[in-house]
mmCIF file of C-alpha atoms and ligand atoms in Angstrom:
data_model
loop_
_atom_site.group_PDB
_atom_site.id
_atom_site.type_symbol
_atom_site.label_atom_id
_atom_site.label_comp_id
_atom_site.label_asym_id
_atom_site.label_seq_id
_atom_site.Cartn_x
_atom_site.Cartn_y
_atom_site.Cartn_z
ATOM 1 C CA UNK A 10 2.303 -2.202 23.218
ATOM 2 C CA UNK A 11 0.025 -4.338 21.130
ATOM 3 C CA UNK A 12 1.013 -3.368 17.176
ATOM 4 C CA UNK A 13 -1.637 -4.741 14.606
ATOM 5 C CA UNK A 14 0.907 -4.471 11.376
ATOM 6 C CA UNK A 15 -0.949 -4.698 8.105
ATOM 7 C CA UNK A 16 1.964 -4.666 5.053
ATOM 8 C CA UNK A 17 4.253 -7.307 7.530
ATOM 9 C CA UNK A 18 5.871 -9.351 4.720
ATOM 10 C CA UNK A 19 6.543 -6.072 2.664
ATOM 11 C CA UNK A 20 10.040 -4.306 2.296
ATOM 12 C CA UNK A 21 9.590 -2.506 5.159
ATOM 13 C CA UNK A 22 7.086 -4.669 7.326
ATOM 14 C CA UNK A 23 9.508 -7.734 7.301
ATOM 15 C CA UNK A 24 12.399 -5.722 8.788
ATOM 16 C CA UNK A 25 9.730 -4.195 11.369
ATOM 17 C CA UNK A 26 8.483 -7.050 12.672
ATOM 18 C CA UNK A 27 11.918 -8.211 14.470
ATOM 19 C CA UNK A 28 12.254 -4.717 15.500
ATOM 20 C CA UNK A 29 8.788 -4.525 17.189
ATOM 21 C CA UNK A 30 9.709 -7.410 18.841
ATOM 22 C CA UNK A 31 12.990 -6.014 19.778
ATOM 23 C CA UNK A 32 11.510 -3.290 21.462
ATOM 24 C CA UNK A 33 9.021 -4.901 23.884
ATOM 25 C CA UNK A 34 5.891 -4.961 21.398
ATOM 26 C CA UNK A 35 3.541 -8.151 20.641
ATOM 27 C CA UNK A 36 2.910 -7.957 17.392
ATOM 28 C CA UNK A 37 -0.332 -9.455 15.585
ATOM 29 C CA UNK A 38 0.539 -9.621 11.885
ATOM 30 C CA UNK A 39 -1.285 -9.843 8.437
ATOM 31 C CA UNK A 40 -0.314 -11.640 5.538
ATOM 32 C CA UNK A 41 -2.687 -12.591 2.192
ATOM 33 C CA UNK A 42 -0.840 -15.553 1.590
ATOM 34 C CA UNK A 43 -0.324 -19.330 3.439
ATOM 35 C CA UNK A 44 3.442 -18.372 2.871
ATOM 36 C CA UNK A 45 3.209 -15.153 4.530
ATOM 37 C CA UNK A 46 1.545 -16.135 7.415
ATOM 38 C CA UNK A 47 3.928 -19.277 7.945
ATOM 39 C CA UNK A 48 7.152 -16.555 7.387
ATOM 40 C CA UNK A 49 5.360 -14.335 10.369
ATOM 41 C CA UNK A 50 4.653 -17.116 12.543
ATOM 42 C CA UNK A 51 8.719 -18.322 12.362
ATOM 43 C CA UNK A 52 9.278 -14.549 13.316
ATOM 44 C CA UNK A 53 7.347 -14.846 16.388
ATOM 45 C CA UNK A 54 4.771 -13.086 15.471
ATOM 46 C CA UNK A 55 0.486 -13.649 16.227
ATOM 47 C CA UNK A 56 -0.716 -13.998 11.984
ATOM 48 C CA UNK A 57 -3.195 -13.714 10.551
ATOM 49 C CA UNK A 58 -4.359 -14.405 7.086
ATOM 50 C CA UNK A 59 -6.728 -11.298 5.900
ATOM 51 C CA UNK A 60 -7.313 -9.337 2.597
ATOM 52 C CA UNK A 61 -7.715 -5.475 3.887
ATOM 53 C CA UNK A 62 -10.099 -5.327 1.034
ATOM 54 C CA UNK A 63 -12.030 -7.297 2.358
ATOM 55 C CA UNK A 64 -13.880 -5.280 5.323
ATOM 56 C CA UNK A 65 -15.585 -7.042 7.004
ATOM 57 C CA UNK A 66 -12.975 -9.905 7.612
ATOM 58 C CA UNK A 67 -10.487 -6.644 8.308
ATOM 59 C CA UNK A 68 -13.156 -5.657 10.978
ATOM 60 C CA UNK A 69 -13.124 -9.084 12.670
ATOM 61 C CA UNK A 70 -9.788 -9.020 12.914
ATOM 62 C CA UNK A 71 -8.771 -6.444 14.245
ATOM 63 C CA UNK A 72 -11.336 -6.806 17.030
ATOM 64 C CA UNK A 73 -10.373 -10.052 17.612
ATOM 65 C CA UNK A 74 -6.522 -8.482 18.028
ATOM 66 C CA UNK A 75 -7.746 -5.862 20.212
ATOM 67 C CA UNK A 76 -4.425 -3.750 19.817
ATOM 68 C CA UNK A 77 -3.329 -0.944 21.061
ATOM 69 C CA UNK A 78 -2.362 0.307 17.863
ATOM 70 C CA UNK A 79 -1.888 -0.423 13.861
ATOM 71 C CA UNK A 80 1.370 0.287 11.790
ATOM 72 C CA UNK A 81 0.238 0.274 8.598
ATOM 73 C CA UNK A 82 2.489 -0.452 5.977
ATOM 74 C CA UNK A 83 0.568 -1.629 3.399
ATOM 75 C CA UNK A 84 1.648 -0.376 -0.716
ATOM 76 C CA UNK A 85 0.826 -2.870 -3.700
ATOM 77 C CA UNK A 86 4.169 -1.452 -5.751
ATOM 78 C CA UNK A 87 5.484 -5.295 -6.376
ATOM 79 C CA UNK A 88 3.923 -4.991 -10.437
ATOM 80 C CA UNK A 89 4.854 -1.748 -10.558
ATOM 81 C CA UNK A 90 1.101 -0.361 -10.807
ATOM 82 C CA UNK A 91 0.160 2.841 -9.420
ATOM 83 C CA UNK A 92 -3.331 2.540 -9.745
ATOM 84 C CA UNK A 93 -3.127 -0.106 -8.003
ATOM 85 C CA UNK A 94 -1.167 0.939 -5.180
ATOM 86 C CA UNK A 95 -3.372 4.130 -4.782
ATOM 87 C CA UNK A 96 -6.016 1.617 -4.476
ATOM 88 C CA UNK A 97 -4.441 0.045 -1.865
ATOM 89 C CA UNK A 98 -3.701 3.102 0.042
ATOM 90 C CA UNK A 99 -7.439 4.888 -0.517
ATOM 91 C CA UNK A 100 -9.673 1.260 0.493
ATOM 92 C CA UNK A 101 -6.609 -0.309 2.289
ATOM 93 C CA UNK A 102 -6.658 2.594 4.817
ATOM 94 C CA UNK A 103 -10.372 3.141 4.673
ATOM 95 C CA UNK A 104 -10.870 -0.269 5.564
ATOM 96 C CA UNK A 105 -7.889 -0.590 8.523
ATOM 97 C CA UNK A 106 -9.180 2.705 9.711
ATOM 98 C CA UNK A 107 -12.940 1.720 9.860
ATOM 99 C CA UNK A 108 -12.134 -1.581 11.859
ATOM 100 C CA UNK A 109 -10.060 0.815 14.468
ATOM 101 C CA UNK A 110 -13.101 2.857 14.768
ATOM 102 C CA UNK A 111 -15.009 -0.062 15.189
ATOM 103 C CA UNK A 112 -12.619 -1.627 17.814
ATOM 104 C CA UNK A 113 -11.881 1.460 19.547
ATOM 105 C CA UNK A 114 -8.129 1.444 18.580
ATOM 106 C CA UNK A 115 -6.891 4.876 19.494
ATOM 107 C CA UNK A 116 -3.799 5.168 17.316
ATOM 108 C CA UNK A 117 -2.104 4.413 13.608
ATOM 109 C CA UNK A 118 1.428 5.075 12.450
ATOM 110 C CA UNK A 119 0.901 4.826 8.398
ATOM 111 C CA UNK A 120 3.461 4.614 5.488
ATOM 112 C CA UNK A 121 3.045 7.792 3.419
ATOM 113 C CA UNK A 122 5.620 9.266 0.779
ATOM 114 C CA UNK A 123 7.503 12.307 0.746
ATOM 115 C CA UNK A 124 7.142 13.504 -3.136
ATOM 116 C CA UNK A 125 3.404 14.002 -3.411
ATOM 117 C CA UNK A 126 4.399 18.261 -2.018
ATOM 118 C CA UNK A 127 3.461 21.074 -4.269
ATOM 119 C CA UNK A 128 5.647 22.430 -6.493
ATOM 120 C CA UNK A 129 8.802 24.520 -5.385
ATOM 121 C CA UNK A 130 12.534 25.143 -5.563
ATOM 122 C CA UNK A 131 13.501 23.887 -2.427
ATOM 123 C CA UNK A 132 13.270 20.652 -0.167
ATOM 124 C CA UNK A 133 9.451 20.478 1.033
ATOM 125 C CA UNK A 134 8.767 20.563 4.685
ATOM 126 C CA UNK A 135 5.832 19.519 6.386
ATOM 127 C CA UNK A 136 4.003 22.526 6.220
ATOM 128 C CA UNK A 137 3.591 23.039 2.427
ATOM 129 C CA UNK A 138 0.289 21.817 0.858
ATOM 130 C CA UNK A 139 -0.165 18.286 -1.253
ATOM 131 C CA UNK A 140 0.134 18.457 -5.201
ATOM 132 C CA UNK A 141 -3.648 18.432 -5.624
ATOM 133 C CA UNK A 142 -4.750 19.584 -9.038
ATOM 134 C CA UNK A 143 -1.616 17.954 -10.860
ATOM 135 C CA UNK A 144 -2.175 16.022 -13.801
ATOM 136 C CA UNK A 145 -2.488 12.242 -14.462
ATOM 137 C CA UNK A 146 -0.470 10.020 -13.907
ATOM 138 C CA UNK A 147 0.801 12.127 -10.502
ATOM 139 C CA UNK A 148 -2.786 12.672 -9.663
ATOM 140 C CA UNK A 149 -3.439 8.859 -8.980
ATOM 141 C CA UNK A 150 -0.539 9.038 -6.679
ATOM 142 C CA UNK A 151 -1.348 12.464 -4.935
ATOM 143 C CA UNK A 152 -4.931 11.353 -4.519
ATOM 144 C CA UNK A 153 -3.957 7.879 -3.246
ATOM 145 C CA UNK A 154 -1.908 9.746 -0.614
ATOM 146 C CA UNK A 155 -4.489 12.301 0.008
ATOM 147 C CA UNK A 156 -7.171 9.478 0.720
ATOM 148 C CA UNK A 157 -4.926 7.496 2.996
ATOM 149 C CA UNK A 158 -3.422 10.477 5.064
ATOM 150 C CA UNK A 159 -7.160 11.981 6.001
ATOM 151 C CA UNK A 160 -8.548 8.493 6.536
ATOM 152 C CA UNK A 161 -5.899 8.008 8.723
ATOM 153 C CA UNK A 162 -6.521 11.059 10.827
ATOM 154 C CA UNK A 163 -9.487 10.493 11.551
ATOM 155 C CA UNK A 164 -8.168 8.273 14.405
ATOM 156 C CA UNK A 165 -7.149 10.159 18.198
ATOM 157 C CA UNK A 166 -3.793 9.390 17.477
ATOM 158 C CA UNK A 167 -2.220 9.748 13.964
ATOM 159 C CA UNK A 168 1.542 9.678 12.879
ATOM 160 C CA UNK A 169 1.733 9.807 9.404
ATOM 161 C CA UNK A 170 5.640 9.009 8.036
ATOM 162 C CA UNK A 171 6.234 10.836 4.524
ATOM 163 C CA UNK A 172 9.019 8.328 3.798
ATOM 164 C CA UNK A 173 11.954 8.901 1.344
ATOM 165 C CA UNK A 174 12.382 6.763 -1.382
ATOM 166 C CA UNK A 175 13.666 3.684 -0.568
ATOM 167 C CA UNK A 176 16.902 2.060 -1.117
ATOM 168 C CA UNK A 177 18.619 -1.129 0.724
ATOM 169 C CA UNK A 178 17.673 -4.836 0.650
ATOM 170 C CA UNK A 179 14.609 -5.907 -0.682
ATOM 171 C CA UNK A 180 13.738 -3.007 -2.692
ATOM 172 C CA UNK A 181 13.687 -1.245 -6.442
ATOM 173 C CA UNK A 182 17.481 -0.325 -5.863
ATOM 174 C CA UNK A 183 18.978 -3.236 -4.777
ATOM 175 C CA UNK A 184 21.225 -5.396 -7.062
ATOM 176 C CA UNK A 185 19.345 -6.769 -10.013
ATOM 177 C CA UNK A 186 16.564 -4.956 -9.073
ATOM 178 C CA UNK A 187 14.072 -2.676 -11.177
ATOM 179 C CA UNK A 188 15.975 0.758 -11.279
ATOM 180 C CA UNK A 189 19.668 -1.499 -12.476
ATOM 181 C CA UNK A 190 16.932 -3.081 -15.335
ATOM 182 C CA UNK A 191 15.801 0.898 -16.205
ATOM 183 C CA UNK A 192 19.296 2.193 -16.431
ATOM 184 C CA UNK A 193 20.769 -0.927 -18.346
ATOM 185 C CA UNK A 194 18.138 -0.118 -20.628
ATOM 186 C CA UNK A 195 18.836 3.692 -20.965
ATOM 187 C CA UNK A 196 15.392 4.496 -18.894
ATOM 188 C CA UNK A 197 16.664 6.396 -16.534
ATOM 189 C CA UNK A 198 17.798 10.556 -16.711
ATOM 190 C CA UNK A 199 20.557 12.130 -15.117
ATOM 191 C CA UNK A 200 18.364 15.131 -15.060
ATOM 192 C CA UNK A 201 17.592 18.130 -11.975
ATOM 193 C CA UNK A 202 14.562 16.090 -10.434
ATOM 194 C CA UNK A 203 15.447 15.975 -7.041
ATOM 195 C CA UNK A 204 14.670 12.902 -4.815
ATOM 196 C CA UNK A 205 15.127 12.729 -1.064
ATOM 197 C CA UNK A 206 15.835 8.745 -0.626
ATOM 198 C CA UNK A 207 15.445 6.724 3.186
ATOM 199 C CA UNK A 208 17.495 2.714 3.770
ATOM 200 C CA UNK A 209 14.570 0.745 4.044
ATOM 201 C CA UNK A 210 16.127 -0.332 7.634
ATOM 202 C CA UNK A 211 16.040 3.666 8.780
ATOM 203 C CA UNK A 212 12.123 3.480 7.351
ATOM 204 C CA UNK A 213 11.365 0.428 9.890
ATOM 205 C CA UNK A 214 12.636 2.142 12.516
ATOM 206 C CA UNK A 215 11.093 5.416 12.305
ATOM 207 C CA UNK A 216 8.236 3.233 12.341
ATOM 208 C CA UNK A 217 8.839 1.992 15.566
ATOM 209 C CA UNK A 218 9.902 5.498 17.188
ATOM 210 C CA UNK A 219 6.710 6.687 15.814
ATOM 211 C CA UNK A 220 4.353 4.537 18.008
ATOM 212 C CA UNK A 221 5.351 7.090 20.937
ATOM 213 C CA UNK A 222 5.083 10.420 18.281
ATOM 214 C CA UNK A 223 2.613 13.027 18.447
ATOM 215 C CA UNK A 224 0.088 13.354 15.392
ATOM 216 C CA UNK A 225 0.841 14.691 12.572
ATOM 217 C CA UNK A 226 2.492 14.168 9.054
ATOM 218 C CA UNK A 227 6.688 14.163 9.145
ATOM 219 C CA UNK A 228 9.431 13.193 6.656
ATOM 220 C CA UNK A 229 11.418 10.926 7.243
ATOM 221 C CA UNK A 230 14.601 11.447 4.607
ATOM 222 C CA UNK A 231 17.927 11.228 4.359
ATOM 223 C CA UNK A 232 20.311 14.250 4.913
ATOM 224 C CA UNK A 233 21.510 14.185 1.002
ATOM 225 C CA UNK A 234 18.344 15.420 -1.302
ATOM 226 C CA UNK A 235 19.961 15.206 -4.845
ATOM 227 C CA UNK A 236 19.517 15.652 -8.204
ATOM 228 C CA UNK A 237 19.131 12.294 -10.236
ATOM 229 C CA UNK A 238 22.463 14.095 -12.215
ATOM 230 C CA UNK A 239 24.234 13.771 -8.726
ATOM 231 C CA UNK A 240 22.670 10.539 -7.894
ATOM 232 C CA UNK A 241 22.561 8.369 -10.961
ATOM 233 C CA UNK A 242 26.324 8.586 -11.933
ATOM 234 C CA UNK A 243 26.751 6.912 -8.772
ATOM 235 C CA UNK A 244 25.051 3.885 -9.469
ATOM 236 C CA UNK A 245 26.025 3.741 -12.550
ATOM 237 C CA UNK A 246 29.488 3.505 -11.397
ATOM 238 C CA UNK A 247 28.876 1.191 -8.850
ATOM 239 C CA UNK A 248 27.218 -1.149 -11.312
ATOM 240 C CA UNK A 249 29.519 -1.182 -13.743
ATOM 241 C CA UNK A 250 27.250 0.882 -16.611
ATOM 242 C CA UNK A 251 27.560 3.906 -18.385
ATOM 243 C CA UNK A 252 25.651 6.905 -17.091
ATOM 244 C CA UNK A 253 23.569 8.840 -19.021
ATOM 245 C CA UNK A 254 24.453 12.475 -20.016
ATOM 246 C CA UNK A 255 23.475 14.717 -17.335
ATOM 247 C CA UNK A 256 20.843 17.621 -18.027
ATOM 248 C CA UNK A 257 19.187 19.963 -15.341
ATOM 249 C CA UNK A 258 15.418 19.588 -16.496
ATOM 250 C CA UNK A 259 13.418 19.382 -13.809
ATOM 251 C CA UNK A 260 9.817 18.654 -13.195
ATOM 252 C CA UNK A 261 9.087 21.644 -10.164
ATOM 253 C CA UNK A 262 7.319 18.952 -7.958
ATOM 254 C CA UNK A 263 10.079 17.091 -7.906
ATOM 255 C CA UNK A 264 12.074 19.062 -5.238
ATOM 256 C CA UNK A 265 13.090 16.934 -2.324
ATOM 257 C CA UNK A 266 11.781 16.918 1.279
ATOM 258 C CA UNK A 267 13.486 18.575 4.477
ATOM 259 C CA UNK A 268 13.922 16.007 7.675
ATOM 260 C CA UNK A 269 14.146 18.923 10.192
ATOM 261 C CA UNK A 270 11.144 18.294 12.220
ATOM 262 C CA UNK A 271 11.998 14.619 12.894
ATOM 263 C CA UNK A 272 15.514 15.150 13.793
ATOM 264 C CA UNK A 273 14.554 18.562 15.921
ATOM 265 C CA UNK A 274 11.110 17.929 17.271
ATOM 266 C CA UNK A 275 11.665 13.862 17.547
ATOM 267 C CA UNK A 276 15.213 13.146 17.795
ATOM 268 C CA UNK A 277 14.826 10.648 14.608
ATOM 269 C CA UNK A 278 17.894 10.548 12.851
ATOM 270 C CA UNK A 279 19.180 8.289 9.856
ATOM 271 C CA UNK A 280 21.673 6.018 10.924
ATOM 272 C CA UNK A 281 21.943 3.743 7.888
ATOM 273 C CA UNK A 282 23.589 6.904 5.786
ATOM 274 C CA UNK A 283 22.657 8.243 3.066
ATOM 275 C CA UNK A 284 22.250 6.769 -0.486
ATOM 276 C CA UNK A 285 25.518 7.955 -1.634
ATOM 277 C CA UNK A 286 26.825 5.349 0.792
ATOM 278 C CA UNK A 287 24.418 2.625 -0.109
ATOM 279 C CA UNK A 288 24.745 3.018 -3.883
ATOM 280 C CA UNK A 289 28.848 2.897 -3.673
ATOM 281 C CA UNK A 290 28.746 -0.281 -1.527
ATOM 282 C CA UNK A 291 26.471 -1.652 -4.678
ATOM 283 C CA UNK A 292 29.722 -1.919 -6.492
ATOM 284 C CA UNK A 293 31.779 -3.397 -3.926
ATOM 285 C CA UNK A 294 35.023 -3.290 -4.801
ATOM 286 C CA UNK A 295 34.218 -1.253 -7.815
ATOM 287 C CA UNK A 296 32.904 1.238 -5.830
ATOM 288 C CA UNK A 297 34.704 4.554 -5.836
ATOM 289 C CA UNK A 298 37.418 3.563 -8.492
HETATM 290 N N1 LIG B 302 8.762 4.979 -0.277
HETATM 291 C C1 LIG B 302 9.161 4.118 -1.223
HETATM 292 O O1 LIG B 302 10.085 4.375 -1.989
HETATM 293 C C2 LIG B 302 8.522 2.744 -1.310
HETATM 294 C C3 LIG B 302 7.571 2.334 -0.370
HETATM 295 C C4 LIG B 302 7.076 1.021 -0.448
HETATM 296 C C5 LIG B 302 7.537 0.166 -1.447
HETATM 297 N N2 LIG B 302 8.454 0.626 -2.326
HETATM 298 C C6 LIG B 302 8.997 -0.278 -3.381
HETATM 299 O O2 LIG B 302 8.010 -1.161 -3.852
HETATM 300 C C7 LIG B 302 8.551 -2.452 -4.036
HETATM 301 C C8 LIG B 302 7.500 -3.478 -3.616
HETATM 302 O O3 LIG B 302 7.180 -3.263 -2.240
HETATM 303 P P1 LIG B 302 7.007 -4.451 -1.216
HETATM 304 O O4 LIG B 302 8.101 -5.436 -1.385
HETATM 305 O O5 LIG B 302 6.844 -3.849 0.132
HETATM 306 O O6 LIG B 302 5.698 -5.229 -1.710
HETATM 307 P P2 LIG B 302 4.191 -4.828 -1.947
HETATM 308 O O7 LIG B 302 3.661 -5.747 -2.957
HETATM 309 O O8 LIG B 302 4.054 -3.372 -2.231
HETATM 310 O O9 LIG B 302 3.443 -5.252 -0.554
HETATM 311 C C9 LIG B 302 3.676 -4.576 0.641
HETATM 312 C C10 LIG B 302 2.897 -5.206 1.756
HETATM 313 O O10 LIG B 302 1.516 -4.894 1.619
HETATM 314 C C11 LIG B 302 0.770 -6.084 1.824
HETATM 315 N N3 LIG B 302 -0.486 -6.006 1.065
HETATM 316 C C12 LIG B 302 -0.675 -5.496 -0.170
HETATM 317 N N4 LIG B 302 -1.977 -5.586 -0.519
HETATM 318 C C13 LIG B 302 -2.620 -6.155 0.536
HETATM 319 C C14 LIG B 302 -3.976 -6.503 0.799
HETATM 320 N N5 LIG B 302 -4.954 -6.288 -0.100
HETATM 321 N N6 LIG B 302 -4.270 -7.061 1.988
HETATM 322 C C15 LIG B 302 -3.295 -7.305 2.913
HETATM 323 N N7 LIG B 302 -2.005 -6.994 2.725
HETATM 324 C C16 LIG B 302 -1.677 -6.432 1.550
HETATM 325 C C17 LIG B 302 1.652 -7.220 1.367
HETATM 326 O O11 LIG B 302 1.268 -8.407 2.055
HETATM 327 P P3 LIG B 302 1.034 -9.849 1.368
HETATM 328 O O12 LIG B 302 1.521 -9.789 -0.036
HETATM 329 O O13 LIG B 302 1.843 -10.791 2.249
HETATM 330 O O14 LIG B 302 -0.418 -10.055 1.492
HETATM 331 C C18 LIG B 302 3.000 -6.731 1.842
HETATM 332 O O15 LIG B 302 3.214 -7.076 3.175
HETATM 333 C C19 LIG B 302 9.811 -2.523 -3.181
HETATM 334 O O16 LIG B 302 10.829 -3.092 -3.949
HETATM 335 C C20 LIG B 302 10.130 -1.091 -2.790
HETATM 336 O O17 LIG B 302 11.360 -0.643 -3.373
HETATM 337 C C21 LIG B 302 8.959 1.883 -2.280
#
């Protein structure tokens, strides 16, 4: 296949691109910067230097790719803003889905998230309704999600992957990185909210599994959904730092998401473990003393 990969030098787009390769794929991919587009072209890949903002020049070149489909893995997290990155997924997606149109490019695979569900007591599977209504700042995120998920299916073919949060290289949770900062600085609870976390490396390659998926929204999570009162003593271990003092309050959107219907109806399973094992390794030799 052809992949047009918008988001290519991000945490998960620059582990993708090798993969893509590694699976048979030509891959044209997009970069804002004259660094990204260097970094792509050492991977091997076709780049091309484009703002998805801008539409027009999104249009052109995506025509001028002609894929067979786009992999869209485009967030704007690196300041931390979530206007910003709901921004990015609302016009982003409007604008990668308009040039498809335009093109006639059948099919997307997009980069959703897995805690925008309802509220509810247990892990959220793909059936349950989006936490429309909630208030700000969750709102901005639902709606961000909202806006990229029915933009994208407007297309024939539509995978949309409800990712976990991710840990592993190049992300918040790696050494040094912004959730060590928040608990150094006492910013971060050992409360009941339960996340359902995905290794950055399992997120790339549902990607690529998902090129040959049917449409439709699916989770793709690890097999531990915990607690941040389970979770966080963990890290804290592994880094070295005290961990807070565990409570169970719990906001009742923040519930976790089941991974059945990828590991049933696809066959995708995580094979990067969980982040039990990823936060442990943190510490090294530290880790489990
Ligand atoms: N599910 C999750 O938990 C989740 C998901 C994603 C990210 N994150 C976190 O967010 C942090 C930052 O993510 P990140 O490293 O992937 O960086 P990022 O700044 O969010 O950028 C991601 C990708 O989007 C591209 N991009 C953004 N705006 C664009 C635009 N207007 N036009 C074209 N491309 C655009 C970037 O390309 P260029 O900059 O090369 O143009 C980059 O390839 C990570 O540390 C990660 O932990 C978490």
């Amino acid at each position: 296949m052809h992949v047009f990969l918008a988001g290519a030098t991000g945490a998960v787009g620059r582990q993708l691109v090798p993969l893509l390769h590694r699976a048979g794929h030509r891959v044209t991919a997009a970069s804002r910067s004259e660094g990204g587009v260097a970094w792509l072209r050492e991977q091997g890949a076709d780049a091309v230097r484009l703002d998805v903002l801008d539409r027009g020049a999104t249009a052109e070149a995506v025509a001028a790719a002609a894929p067979d489909a786009i992999v869209h893995q485009l967030t704007a997290l690196a300041d931390g803003s979530l206007a910003e990155n709901a921004r990015i997924r609302r016009e982003g997606t409007r604008s990668l889905v308009d040039a498809a149109r335009r093109a006639g490019v059948p099919r997307i695979v997009a980069q959703s998230i897995c805690w925008a569900y309802g509220p509810g007591d247990e892990p959220a599977d793909e059936t349950e309704a989006l936490d429309t209504g909630a208030p700000e700042p969750r709102a901005t995120t639902v709606d961000g999600v909202l806006a990229l998920e029915l933009a994208a299916a407007e297309l024939p073919e539509a995978v949309v992957l409800r990712y976990g949060m991710l840990h592993g290289p190049g992300t918040w949770y790696e050494p040094g990185g912004l959730i060590e900062q928040r608990l150094r600085r006492g910013e971060l609870a050992a409360d009941g909210a339960v996340t359902s976390f995905l290794h950055v490396t399992d997120a790339a390659r549902a990607a690529v599994a998902a090129l040959y998926w049917p449409s439709g929204a699916v989770n793709i999570v690890d097999d531990e959904p915990a607690p941040a009162r389970k979770w966080v003593p963990v890290l804290a271990r592994a880094l070295g730092v005290a961990a807070p003092e565990p409570s169970s309050d719990r906001p009742r959107w923040a519930r976790g998401a089941d991974g059945g219907l990828a590991r049933t109806a696809y066959g995708w399973r995580p094979v990067e473990g969980s982040w039990r094992t990823s936060f442990e390794r943190l510490g090294g030799p530290r880790a489990g003393s």
